[in-house]
C-alpha positions as a Markdown table, in Angstrom:
| # | Residue | x | y | z |
|---|---|---|---|---|
| 1 | Unk | 34.6 | -25.1 | -2.3 |
| 2 | Unk | 33.3 | -28.5 | -1.6 |
| 3 | Unk | 30.3 | -29.0 | 0.7 |
| 4 | Unk | 29.2 | -32.1 | 2.5 |
| 5 | Unk | 25.6 | -33.0 | 3.2 |
| 6 | Unk | 23.4 | -36.0 | 4.0 |
| 7 | Unk | 21.7 | -37.3 | 0.9 |
| 8 | Unk | 18.5 | -37.9 | 2.9 |
| 9 | Unk | 18.6 | -34.4 | 4.2 |
| 10 | Unk | 19.1 | -33.1 | 0.6 |
| 11 | Unk | 15.9 | -34.9 | -0.4 |
| 12 | Unk | 14.0 | -33.6 | 2.7 |
| 13 | Unk | 15.2 | -30.0 | 2.0 |
| 14 | Unk | 14.0 | -30.3 | -1.6 |
| 15 | Unk | 10.6 | -31.5 | -0.4 |
| 16 | Unk | 10.3 | -28.7 | 2.2 |
| 17 | Unk | 11.9 | -25.8 | 0.3 |
| 18 | Unk | 12.1 | -26.8 | -3.4 |
| 19 | Unk | 15.9 | -26.4 | -3.2 |
| 20 | Unk | 18.6 | -29.0 | -3.2 |
| 21 | Unk | 21.6 | -28.8 | -0.9 |
| 22 | Unk | 23.6 | -30.3 | -3.8 |
| 23 | Unk | 22.8 | -27.3 | -5.9 |
| 24 | Unk | 24.3 | -24.7 | -3.5 |
| 25 | Unk | 27.4 | -23.2 | -5.2 |
| 26 | Unk | 27.9 | -20.2 | -2.9 |
| 27 | Unk | 26.6 | -16.7 | -2.4 |
| 28 | Unk | 27.3 | -13.8 | -4.8 |
| 29 | Unk | 28.7 | -11.7 | -2.0 |
| 30 | Unk | 30.1 | -12.3 | 1.4 |
| 31 | Unk | 27.2 | -13.6 | 3.5 |
| 32 | Unk | 26.2 | -12.4 | 7.0 |
| 33 | Unk | 26.8 | -15.3 | 9.3 |
| 34 | Unk | 25.4 | -15.7 | 12.8 |
| 35 | Unk | 25.7 | -18.7 | 15.2 |
| 36 | Unk | 22.3 | -20.4 | 15.6 |
| 37 | Unk | 21.9 | -20.7 | 19.4 |
| 38 | Unk | 18.1 | -21.3 | 19.4 |
| 39 | Unk | 18.5 | -25.0 | 20.4 |
| 40 | Unk | 21.1 | -27.3 | 21.9 |
| 41 | Unk | 22.1 | -29.0 | 18.6 |
| 42 | Unk | 25.1 | -30.8 | 20.1 |
| 43 | Unk | 27.5 | -28.9 | 17.7 |
| 44 | Unk | 27.8 | -25.2 | 16.7 |
| 45 | Unk | 25.4 | -24.4 | 13.8 |
| 46 | Unk | 25.5 | -21.2 | 11.8 |
| 47 | Unk | 23.0 | -19.4 | 9.6 |
| 48 | Unk | 24.4 | -17.6 | 6.6 |
| 49 | Unk | 22.3 | -15.0 | 4.8 |
| 50 | Unk | 23.3 | -13.9 | 1.3 |
| 51 | Unk | 22.0 | -13.3 | -2.2 |
| 52 | Unk | 22.0 | -15.5 | -5.4 |
| 53 | Unk | 20.8 | -13.7 | -8.5 |
| 54 | Unk | 19.6 | -10.9 | -6.4 |
| 55 | Unk | 17.3 | -13.1 | -4.2 |
| 56 | Unk | 17.9 | -13.6 | -0.5 |
| 57 | Unk | 18.7 | -17.1 | 0.8 |
| 58 | Unk | 19.4 | -18.7 | 4.2 |
| 59 | Unk | 21.9 | -21.5 | 4.5 |
| 60 | Unk | 22.3 | -23.5 | 7.8 |
| 61 | Unk | 25.5 | -25.4 | 8.2 |
| 62 | Unk | 28.0 | -26.7 | 10.7 |
| 63 | Unk | 31.8 | -26.9 | 10.4 |
| 64 | Unk | 33.5 | -30.2 | 10.3 |
| 65 | Unk | 37.2 | -31.1 | 9.8 |
| 66 | Unk | 36.4 | -31.9 | 6.2 |
| 67 | Unk | 34.7 | -28.5 | 5.7 |
| 68 | Unk | 31.2 | -27.1 | 5.8 |
| 69 | Unk | 28.3 | -29.6 | 6.2 |
| 70 | Unk | 25.1 | -28.2 | 4.9 |
| 71 | Unk | 21.9 | -28.8 | 6.9 |
| 72 | Unk | 19.3 | -26.5 | 5.3 |
| 73 | Unk | 19.0 | -24.2 | 2.3 |
| 74 | Unk | 15.9 | -22.0 | 1.7 |
| 75 | Unk | 14.7 | -18.7 | 0.4 |
| 76 | Unk | 15.0 | -15.9 | 3.0 |
| 77 | Unk | 12.2 | -13.4 | 3.7 |
| 78 | Unk | 13.2 | -9.9 | 2.8 |
| 79 | Unk | 12.6 | -9.0 | 6.5 |
| 80 | Unk | 15.4 | -11.4 | 7.4 |
| 81 | Unk | 17.6 | -9.9 | 4.7 |
| 82 | Unk | 17.1 | -6.4 | 6.0 |
| 83 | Unk | 17.9 | -7.6 | 9.5 |
| 84 | Unk | 21.2 | -9.2 | 8.5 |
| 85 | Unk | 22.5 | -7.1 | 5.6 |
């Protein structure tokens, strides 16, 4: 699946989390997805929790006509993984 993202956001994500949006290739299993309603973003945003090589990750994205647009990608805390798995 192809993902869209803002190149400046990709760089900011790398600086903040050490991970590039451009490197995201999907989760090993079906992720747990929840709508992110913490703020009024102006569009629906979703948080997906899943594992890659056994480690927990959180991906924030929105859906566009062209497909998913990635916003943030980071390691998830095990407490988060227990809550969502």
